[in-house]
Coordinates of C-alpha atoms and ligand atoms in Angstrom, one line a residue:
X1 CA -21.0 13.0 -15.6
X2 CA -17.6 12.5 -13.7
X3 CA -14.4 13.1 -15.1
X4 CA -13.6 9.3 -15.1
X5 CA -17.0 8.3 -16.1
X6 CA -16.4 10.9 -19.4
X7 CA -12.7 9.4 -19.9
X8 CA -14.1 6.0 -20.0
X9 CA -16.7 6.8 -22.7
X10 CA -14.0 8.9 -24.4
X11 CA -12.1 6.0 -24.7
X12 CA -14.7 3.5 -25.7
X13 CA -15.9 5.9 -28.5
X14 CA -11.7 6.5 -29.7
X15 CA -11.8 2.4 -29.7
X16 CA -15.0 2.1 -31.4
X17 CA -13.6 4.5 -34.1
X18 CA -10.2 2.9 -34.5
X19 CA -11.3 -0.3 -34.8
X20 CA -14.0 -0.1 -37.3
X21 CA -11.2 2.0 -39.3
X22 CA -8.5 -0.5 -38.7
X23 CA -10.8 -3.5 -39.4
X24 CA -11.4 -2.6 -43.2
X25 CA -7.6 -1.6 -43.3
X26 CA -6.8 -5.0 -42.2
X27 CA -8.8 -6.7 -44.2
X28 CA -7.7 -5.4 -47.1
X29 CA -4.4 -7.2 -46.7
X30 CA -6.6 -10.5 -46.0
X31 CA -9.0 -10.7 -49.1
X32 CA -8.5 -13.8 -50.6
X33 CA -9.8 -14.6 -54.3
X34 CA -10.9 -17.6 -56.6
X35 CA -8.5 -17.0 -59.5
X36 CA -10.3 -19.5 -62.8
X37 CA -6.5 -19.3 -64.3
X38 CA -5.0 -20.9 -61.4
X39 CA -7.8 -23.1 -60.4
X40 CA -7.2 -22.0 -56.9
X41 CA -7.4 -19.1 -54.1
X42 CA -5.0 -16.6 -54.0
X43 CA -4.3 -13.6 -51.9
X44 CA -5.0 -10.6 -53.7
X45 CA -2.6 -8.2 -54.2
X46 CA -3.2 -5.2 -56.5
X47 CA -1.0 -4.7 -59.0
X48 CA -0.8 -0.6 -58.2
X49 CA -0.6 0.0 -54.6
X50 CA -4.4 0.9 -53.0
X51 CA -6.3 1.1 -57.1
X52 CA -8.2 -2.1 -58.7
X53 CA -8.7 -1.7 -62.0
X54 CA -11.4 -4.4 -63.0
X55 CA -13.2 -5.6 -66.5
X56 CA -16.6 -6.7 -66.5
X57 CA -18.0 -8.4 -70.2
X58 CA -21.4 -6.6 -70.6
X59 CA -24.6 -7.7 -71.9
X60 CA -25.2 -8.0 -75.8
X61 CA -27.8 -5.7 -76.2
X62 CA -30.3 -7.5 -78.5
X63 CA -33.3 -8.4 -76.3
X64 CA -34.4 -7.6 -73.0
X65 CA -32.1 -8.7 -70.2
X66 CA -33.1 -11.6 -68.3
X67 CA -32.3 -12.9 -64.7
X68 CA -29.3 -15.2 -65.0
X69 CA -27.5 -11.6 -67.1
X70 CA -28.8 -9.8 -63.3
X71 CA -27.7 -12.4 -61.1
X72 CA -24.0 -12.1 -62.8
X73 CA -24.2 -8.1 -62.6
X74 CA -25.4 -8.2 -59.4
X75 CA -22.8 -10.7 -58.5
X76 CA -20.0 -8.6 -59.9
X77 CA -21.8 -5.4 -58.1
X78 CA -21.4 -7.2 -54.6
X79 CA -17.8 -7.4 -55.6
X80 CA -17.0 -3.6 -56.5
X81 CA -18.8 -2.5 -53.3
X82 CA -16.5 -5.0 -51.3
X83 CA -13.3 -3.3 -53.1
X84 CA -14.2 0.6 -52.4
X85 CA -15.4 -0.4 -48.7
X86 CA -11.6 -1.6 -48.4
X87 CA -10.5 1.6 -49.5
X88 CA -9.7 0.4 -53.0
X89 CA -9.8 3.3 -55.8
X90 CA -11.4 0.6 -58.1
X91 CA -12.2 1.9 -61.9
X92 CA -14.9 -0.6 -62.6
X93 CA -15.1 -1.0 -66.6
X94 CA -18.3 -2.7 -68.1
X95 CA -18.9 -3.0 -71.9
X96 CA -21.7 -3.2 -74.0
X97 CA -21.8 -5.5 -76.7
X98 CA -23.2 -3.6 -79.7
X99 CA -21.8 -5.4 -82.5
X100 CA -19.9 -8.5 -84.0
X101 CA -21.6 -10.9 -81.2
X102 CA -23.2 -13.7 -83.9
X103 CA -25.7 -16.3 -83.7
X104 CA -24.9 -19.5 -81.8
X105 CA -21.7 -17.7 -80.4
X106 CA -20.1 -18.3 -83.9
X107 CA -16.7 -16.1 -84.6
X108 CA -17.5 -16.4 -88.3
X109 CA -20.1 -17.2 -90.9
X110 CA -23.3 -16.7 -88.9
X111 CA -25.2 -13.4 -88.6
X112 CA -24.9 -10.7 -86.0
X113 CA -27.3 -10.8 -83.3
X114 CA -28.0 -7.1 -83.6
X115 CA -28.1 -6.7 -87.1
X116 CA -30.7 -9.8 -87.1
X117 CA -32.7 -8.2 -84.7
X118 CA -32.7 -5.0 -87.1
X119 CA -33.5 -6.9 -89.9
X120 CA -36.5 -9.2 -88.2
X121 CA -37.7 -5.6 -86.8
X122 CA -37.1 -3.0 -89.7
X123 CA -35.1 -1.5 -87.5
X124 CA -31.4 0.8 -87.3
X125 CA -29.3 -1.5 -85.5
X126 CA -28.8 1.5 -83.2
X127 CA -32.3 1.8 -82.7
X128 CA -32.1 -2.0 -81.9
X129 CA -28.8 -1.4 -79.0
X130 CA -30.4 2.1 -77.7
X131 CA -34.0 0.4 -77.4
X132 CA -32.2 -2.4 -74.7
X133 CA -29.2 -0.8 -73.0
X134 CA -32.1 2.1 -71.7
X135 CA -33.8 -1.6 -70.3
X136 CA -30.9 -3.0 -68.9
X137 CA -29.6 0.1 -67.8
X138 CA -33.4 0.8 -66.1
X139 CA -33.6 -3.2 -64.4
X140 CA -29.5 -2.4 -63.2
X141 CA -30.9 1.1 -61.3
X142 CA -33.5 -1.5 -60.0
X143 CA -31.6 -3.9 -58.4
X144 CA -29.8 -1.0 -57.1
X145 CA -26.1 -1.9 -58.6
X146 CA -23.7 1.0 -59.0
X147 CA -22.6 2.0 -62.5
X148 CA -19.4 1.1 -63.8
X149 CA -16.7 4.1 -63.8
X150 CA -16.6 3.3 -67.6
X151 CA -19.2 2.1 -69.9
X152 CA -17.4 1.5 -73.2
X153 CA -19.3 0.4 -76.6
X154 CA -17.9 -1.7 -79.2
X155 CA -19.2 0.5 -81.7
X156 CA -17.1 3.5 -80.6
X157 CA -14.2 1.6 -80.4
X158 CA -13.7 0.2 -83.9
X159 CA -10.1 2.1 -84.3
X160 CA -8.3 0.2 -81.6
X161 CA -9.8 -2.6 -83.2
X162 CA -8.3 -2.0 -86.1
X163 CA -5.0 -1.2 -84.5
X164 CA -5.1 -4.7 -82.0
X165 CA -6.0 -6.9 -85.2
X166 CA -2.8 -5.0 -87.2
X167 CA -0.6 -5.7 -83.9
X168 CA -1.3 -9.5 -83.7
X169 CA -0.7 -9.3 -87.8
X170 CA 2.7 -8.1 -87.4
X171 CA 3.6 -10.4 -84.6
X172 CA 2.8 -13.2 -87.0
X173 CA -0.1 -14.3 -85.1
X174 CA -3.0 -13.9 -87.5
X175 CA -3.1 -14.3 -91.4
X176 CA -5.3 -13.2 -94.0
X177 CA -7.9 -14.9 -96.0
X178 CA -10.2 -13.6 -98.7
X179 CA -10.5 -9.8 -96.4
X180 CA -11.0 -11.4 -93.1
X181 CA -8.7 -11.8 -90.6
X182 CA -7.9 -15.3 -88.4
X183 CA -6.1 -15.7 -85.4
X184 CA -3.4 -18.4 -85.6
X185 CA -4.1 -20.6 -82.6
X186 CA -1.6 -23.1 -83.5
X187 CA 1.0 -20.6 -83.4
X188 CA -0.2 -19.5 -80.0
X189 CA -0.1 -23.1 -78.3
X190 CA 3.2 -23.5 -79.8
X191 CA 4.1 -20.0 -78.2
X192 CA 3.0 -20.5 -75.0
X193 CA 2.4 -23.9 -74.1
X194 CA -0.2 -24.8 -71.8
X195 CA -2.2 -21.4 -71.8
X196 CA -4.4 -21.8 -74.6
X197 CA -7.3 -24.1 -72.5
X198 CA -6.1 -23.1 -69.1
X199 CA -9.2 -21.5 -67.9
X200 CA -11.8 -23.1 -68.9
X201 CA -9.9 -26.5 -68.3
X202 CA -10.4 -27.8 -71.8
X203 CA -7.7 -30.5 -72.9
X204 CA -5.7 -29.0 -76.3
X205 CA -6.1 -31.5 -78.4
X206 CA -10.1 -31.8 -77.9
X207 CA -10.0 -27.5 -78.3
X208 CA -7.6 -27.9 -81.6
X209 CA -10.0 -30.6 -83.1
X210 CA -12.9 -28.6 -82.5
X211 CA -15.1 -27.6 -85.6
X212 CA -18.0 -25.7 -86.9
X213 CA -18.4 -28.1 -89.6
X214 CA -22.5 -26.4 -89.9
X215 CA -20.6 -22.6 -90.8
X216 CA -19.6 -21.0 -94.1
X217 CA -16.2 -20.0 -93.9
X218 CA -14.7 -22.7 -92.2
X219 CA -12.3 -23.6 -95.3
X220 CA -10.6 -19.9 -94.8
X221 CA -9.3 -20.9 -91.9
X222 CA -5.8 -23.2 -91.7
X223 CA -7.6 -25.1 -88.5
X224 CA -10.5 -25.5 -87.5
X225 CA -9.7 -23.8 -84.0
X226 CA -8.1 -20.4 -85.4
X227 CA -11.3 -18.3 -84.4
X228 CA -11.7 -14.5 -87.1
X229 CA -10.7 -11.3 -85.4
X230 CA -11.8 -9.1 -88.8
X231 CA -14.8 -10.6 -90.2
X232 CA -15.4 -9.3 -94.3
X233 CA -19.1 -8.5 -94.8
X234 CA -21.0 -8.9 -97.9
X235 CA -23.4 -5.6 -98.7
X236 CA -26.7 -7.0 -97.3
X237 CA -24.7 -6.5 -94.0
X238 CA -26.2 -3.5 -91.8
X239 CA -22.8 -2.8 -89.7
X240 CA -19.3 -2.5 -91.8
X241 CA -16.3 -0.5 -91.6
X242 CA -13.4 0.1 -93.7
X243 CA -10.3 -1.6 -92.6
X244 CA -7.0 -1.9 -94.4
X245 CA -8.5 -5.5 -95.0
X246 CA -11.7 -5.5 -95.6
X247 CA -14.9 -3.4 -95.5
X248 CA -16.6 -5.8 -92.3
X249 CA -16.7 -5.6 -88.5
X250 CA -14.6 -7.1 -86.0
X251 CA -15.0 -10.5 -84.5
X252 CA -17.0 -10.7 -80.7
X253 CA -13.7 -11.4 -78.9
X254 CA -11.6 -8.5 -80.2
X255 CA -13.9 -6.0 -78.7
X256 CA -13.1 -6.8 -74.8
X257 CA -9.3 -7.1 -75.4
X258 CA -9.0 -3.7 -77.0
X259 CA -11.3 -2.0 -74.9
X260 CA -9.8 -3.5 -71.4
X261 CA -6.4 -2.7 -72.6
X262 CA -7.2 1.1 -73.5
X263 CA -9.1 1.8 -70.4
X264 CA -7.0 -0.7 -68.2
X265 CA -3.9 -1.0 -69.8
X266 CA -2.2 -4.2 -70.9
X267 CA -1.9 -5.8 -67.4
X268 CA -4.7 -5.5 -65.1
X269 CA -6.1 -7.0 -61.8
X270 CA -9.7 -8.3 -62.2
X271 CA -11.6 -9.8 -65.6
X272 CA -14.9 -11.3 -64.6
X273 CA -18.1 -12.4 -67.1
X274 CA -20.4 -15.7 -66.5
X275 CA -18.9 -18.8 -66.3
X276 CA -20.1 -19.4 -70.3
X277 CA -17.9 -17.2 -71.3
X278 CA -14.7 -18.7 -69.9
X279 CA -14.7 -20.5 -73.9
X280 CA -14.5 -19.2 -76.4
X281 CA -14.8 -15.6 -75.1
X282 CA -12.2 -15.3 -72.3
X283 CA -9.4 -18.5 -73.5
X284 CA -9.6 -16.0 -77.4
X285 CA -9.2 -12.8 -74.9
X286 CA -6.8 -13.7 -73.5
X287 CA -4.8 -15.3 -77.1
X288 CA -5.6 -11.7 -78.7
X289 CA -3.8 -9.8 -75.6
X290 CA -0.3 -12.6 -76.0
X291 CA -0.4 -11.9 -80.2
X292 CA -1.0 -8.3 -79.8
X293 CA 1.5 -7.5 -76.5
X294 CA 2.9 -10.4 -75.2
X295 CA 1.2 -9.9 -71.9
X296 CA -1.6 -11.7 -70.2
X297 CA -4.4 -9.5 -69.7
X298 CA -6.0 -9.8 -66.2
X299 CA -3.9 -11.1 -62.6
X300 CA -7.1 -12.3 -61.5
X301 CA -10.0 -14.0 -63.7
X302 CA -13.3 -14.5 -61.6
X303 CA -16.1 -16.1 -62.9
X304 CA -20.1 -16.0 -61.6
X305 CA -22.0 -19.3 -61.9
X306 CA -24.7 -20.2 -63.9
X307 CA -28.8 -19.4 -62.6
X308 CA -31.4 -22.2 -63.4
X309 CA -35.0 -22.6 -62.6
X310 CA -36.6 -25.3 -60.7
X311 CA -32.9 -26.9 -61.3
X312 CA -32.6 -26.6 -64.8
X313 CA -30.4 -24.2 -66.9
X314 CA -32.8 -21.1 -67.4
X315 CA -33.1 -21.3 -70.8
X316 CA -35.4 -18.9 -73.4
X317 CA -35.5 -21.9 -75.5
X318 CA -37.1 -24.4 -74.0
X319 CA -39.4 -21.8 -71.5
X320 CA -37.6 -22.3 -68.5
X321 CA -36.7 -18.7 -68.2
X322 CA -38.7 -15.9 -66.3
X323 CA -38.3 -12.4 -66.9
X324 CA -37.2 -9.9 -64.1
X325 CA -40.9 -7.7 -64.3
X326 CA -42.8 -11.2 -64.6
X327 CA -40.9 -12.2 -61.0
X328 CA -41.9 -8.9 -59.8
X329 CA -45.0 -8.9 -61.0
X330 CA -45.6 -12.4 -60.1
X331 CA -47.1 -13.3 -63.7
X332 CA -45.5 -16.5 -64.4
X333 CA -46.5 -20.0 -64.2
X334 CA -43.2 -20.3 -62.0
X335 CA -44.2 -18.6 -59.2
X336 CA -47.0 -18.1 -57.0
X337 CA -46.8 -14.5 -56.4
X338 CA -44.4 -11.4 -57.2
X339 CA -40.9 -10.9 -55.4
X340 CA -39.7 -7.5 -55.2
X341 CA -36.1 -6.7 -56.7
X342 CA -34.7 -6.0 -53.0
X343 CA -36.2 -9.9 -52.2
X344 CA -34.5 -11.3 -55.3
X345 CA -31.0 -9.8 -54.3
X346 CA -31.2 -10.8 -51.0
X347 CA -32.2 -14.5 -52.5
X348 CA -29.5 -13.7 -55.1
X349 CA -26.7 -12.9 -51.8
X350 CA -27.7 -15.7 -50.3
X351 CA -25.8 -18.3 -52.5
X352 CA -22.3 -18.2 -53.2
X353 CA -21.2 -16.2 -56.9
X354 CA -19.3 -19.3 -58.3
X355 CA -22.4 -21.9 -57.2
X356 CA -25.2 -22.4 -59.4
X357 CA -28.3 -20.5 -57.8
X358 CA -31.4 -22.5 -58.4
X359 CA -34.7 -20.1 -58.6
X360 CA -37.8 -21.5 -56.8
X361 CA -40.6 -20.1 -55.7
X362 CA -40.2 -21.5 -52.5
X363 CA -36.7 -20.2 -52.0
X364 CA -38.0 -16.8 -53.0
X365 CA -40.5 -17.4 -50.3
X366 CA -38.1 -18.3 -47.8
X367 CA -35.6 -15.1 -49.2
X368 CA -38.7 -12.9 -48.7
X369 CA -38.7 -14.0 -45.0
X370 CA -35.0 -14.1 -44.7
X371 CA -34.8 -10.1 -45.9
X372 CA -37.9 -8.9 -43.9
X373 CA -35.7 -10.5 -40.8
X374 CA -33.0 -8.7 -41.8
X375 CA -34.1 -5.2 -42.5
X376 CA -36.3 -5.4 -38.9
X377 CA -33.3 -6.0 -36.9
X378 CA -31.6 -3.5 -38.7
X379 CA -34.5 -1.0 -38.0
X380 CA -34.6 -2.2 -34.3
X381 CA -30.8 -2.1 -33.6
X382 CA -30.3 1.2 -35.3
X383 CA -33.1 2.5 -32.5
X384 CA -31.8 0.8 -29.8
X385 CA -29.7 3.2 -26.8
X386 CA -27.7 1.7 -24.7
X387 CA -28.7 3.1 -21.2
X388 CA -24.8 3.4 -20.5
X389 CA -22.3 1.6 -18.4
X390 CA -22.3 -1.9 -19.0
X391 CA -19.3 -4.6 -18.9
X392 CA -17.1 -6.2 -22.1
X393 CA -18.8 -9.5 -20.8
X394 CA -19.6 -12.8 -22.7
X395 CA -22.3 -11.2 -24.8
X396 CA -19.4 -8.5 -25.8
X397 CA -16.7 -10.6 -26.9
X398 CA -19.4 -12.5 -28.9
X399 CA -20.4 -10.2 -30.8
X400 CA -16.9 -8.2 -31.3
X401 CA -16.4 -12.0 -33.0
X402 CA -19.1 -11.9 -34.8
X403 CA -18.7 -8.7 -36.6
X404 CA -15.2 -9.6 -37.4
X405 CA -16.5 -12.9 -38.9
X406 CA -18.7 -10.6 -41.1
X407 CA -16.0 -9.6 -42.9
X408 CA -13.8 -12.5 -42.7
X409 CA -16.0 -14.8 -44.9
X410 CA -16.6 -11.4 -46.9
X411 CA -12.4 -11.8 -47.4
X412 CA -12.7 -15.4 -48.1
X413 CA -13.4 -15.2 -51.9
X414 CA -16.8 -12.9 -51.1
X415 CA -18.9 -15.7 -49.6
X416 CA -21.6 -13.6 -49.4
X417 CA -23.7 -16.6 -48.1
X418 CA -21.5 -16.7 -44.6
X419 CA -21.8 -13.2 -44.2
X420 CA -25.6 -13.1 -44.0
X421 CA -25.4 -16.6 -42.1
X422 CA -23.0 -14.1 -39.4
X423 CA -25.2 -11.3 -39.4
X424 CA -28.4 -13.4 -38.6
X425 CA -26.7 -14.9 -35.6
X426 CA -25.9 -11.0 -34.6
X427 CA -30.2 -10.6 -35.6
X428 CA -30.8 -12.9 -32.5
X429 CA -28.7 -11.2 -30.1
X430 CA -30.2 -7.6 -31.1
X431 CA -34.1 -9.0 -30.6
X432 CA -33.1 -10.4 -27.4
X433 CA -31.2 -7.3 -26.6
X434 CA -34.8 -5.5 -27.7
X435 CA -36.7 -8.4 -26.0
X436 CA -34.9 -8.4 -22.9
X437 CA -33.3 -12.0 -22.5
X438 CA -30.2 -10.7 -22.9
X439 CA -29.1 -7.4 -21.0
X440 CA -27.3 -4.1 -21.7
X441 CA -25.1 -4.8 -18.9
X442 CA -23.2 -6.9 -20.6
X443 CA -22.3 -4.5 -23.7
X444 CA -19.8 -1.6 -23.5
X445 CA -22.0 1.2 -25.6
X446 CA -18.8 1.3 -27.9
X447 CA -19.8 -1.9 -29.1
X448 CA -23.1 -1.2 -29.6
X449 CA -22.2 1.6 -31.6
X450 CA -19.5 -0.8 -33.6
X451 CA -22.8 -3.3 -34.3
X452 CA -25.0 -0.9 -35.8
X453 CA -22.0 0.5 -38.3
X454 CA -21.3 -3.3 -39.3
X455 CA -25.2 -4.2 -39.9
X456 CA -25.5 -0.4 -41.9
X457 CA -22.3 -0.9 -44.1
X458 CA -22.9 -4.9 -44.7
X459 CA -26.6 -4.3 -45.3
X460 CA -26.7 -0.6 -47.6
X461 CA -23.2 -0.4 -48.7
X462 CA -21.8 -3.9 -49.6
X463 CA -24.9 -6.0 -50.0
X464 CA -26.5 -2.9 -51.6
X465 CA -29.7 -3.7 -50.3
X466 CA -32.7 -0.7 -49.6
X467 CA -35.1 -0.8 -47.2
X468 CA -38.4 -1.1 -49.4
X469 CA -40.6 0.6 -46.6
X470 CA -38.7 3.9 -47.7
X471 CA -37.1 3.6 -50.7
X472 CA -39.8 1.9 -52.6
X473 CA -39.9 -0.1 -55.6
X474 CA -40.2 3.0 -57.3
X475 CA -37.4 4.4 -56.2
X476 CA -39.2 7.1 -54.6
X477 CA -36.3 7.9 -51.8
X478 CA -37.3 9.0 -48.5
X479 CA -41.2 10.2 -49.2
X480 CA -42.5 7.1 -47.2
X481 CA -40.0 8.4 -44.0
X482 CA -40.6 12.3 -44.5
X483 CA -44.9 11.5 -45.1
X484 CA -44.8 9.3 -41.5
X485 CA -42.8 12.1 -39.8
X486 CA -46.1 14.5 -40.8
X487 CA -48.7 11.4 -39.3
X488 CA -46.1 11.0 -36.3
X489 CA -46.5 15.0 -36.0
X490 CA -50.4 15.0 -36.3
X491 CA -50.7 12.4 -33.6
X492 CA -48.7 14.2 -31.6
X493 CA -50.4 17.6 -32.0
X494 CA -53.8 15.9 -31.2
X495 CA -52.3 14.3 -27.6
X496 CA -51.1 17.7 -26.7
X497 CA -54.6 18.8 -27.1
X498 CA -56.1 15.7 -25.9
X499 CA -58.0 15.0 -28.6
X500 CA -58.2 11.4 -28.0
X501 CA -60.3 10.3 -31.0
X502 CA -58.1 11.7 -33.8
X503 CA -55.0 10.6 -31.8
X504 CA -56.4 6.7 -31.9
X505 CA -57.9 6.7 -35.2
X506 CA -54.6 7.3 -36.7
X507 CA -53.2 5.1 -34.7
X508 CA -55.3 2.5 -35.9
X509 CA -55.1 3.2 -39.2
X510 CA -51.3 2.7 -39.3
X511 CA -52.1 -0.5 -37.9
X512 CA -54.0 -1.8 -40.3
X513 CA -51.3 -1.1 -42.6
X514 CA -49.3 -3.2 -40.6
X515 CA -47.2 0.1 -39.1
X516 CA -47.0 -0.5 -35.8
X517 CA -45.6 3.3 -33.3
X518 CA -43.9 3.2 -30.4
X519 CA -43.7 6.2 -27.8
X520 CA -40.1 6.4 -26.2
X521 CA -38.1 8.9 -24.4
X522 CA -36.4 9.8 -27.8
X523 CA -40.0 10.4 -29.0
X524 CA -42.2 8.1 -31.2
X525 CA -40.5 5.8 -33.8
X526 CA -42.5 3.6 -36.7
X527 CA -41.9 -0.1 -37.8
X528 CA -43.6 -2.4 -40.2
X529 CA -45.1 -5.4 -37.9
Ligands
LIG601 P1 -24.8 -11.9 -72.9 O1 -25.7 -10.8 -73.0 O2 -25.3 -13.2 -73.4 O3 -23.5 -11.5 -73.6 O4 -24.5 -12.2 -71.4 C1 -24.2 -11.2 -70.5 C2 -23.7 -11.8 -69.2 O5 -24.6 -12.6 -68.6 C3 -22.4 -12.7 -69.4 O6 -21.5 -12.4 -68.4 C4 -23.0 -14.1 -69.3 O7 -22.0 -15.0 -68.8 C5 -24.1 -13.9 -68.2 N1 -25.1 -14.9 -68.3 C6 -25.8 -15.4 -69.4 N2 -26.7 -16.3 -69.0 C7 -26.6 -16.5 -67.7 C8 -27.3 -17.3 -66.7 N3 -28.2 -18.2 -67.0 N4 -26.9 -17.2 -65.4 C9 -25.9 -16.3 -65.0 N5 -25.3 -15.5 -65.9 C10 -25.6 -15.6 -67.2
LIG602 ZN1 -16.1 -9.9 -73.1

């Protein structure tokens, strides 16, 4: 190569490197977020320079997890990976809700979901929570989402329970009736006007007039909005502590203030959950953290939508839900066939986090399309070699644009829908690169090289999605690549010593397995046809 010819590439490759590293530098200065509390976007701005610290409310661990719990986890995955791939030091902290959750979402007077459970099973309770946070953590290691940093469980944190509910007692924003403890909402919207209601947009006087006329308990309270932080249990009740008021447990609320405030102090950036949970969960969360600290919990409260089935609310009650092994399996009534858990995250990406997704079996089928597409182009750009030379043409600056729009709707609140819609416009320019409509000759190899780092960090590390050919549903790593390498070799062997017959039976083989080889210069490379 001449010296000039070897500065130029030099110089490409520097620029490749530099901008791929100043890209995601940038954008972490441009990431723009749906706050629920503001009822607007807002640039985000970490509170500590370059670390996220981020709250996630966790499943109640009572039953087996079902889709629309996934599709928020997954949602809230999509958003961790964006964080660290800006460079963020995020600690990602997702509880599990192993006690004081009761029926109907009640915050007193009602039993605890668990403890029925334990009850209806002659079960521990324990047995009950160990029995489904093994499932749910087994269907999360399925749709390939990344653990939290910090898994904390309501049960181990009774103390600073205890302590919050004393702290919003001496700040006079809680009283005492009978051993249980109620916050003082009144007290609270008198405090702070216009808070109380703020996120979930509920006008105070409906939320004040609110009641649970069908409850026990209701009288203890001075009005009918003031929601128990320390419920009193009678004996029958499987899960008590001793408190300085009461031997009982602490109401469902409590448990996410105290645990986001040990693990992320009293003011910190993210607090996300379903949309459902913005009331009572989240307004009482965040009237817990004011009576306990005077401080508002989380800068930023994001909030995943809602999934429904053929375009109603998925619902256990009414059979309009679908497990995630009966969609994988594809034994349901809904659907006409089984979905693997890499098609139902690509479906789950391809709708925005604060939409409603609506789950049909023809947009599955249309996702299983959409993701096959994908992960093709990926395999064919990540073999494609640029046969050097070339010009930053047309074709260039189009697709320098394009893989800066990846990451500009990425910024844009993580619209996870525009990104894919960007990277399948890129998918037509790399199978007409392959195809030969379009021409190396217009493509600097540094931009090549840019191209296949966007469609590998987009695809494996943000979107979090596996290629199925070699991971597998079951997970099983890199056997499929490492047992094709040993066929590839075979074949090989049996040119070299022209034995034609076991060279083309194997070859045919594959191809009925829909593996289709090609011989390059590189040597010979597989794909799924
Ligand atoms: P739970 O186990 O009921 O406490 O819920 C765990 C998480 O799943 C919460 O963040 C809920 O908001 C969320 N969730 C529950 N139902 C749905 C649904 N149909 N679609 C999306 N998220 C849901
Ligand atoms: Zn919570």
């Amino acid at each position: 190569m001449k010296l000039d010819a070897f500065t130029l590439l030099m110089k490409q490759h520097l620029q490749h490197f530099a901008g791929v590293f100043l890209n995601f530098a940038a954008m972490k200065n441009s990431l723009v977020l749906y706050n629920s509390l503001s009822g607007q976007k807002e640039p985000f701005e970490s509170i500590v320079e370059g670390r996220v610290g981020m709250y996630v409310c966790g499943p109640t661990v009572y039953s087996d997890v079902h889709l629309g719990n996934c599709r928020t986890f997954v949602s809230f995955d999509i958003i961790y990976r964006y964080l660290l791939k800006l460079g963020y030091k995020v600690r990602y902290v997702r509880n599990i809700t192993d006690v004081g959750h009761l029926e109907g979402d009640a915050d007193t007077g009602a039993e605890d979901k668990i403890s029925k459970k334990a009850r209806l099973e002659q079960l521990e309770p324990m047995e009950v929570v160990q029995q489904y946070m093994n499932g749910f953590h087994d269907m999360m290691q399925v749709f390939n989402t990344l653990p939290p940093n910090i898994e904390p469980r309501a049960t181990g944190h009774i103390i600073e329970q205890i302590e919050m509910v004393q702290a919003i007692l001496d700040h006079g924003y809680a009283y005492i009736q009978n051993g249980s403890v109620y916050f003082d909402t009144l007290k609270f919207v008198k405090d702070k006007e216009g808070l109380y209601g703020k996120l979930s947009g509920r006008k105070i006087d409906d939320l004040l007039s609110e009641t649970r006329d069908d409850l026990k308990n209701q009288d203890e309270k001075r009005h009918p909005s003031d929601f128990a932080i320390w419920i009193k249990a009678d004996p029958s009740h499987l899960m008590r502590w001793n408190s300085p008021w009461s031997v009982g447990f602490p109401g469902w609320h409590l448990e996410c203030s105290a645990m986001s405030t040990k693990y992320l102090g009293e003011h910190f950036d993210i607090h996300g959950g379903g949309a459902d949970l913005k009331f009572p969960h989240h307004e009482n969360e965040i009237a817990q953290n004011y009576g306990a600290c005077n401080c508002t919990p989380a800068k930023y409260w994001l909030h995943g939508n809602m999934l429904l089935m053929n375009g109603k609310k998925m619902s256990k009650s009414d059979g309009n839900t679908i497990m995630p092994n009966q969609l994988f399996s594809g034994d349901s009534p809904h659907i006409s066939k089984g979905y693997s858990p890499m098609v139902v995250r690509f479906f789950m990406l391809q709708s925005h986090y604060r939409s409603t997704l609506d789950l049909t079996d023809d947009a599955l089928q249309a996702a299983e399309k959409g993701y096959q597409r994908l992960m093709e182009a990926n395999k064919v750009l990540q073999a494609l070699q640029h046969p050097g030379g070339g010009q930053a043409g047309e074709l260039d600056r189009s697709i320098r644009e394009l893989i800066d729009a990846v990451s500009a709707e990425m910024n844009d609140d993580f619209n996870t829908p525009k990104a894919l819609a960007r990277l399948f416009e890129l998918v037509s320019r790399i199978n007409s690169l392959q195809g030969g409509q379009l021409s190396f000759a217009d493509l600097i190899p540094a931009t090549l090289e840019e191209l296949k780092t966007t469609f590998r960090t987009f695809i494996y590390d943000v979107f979090g999605l596996q290629d199925e050919l070699e991971a597998g549903s079951n997970g099983q790593g890199g056997l499929v690549d490492g047992l094709m390498e040993l066929v590839i070799d075979m074949r090989q062997q049996a040119r070299a010593s022209k034995d034609w017959a076991t060279s083309d039976k194997i070859r045919d083989a594959l191809q009925e397995l829909h593996i289709v080889l090609k011989d390059g210069k590189e040597g010979t490379s597989w794909s799924k046809s």
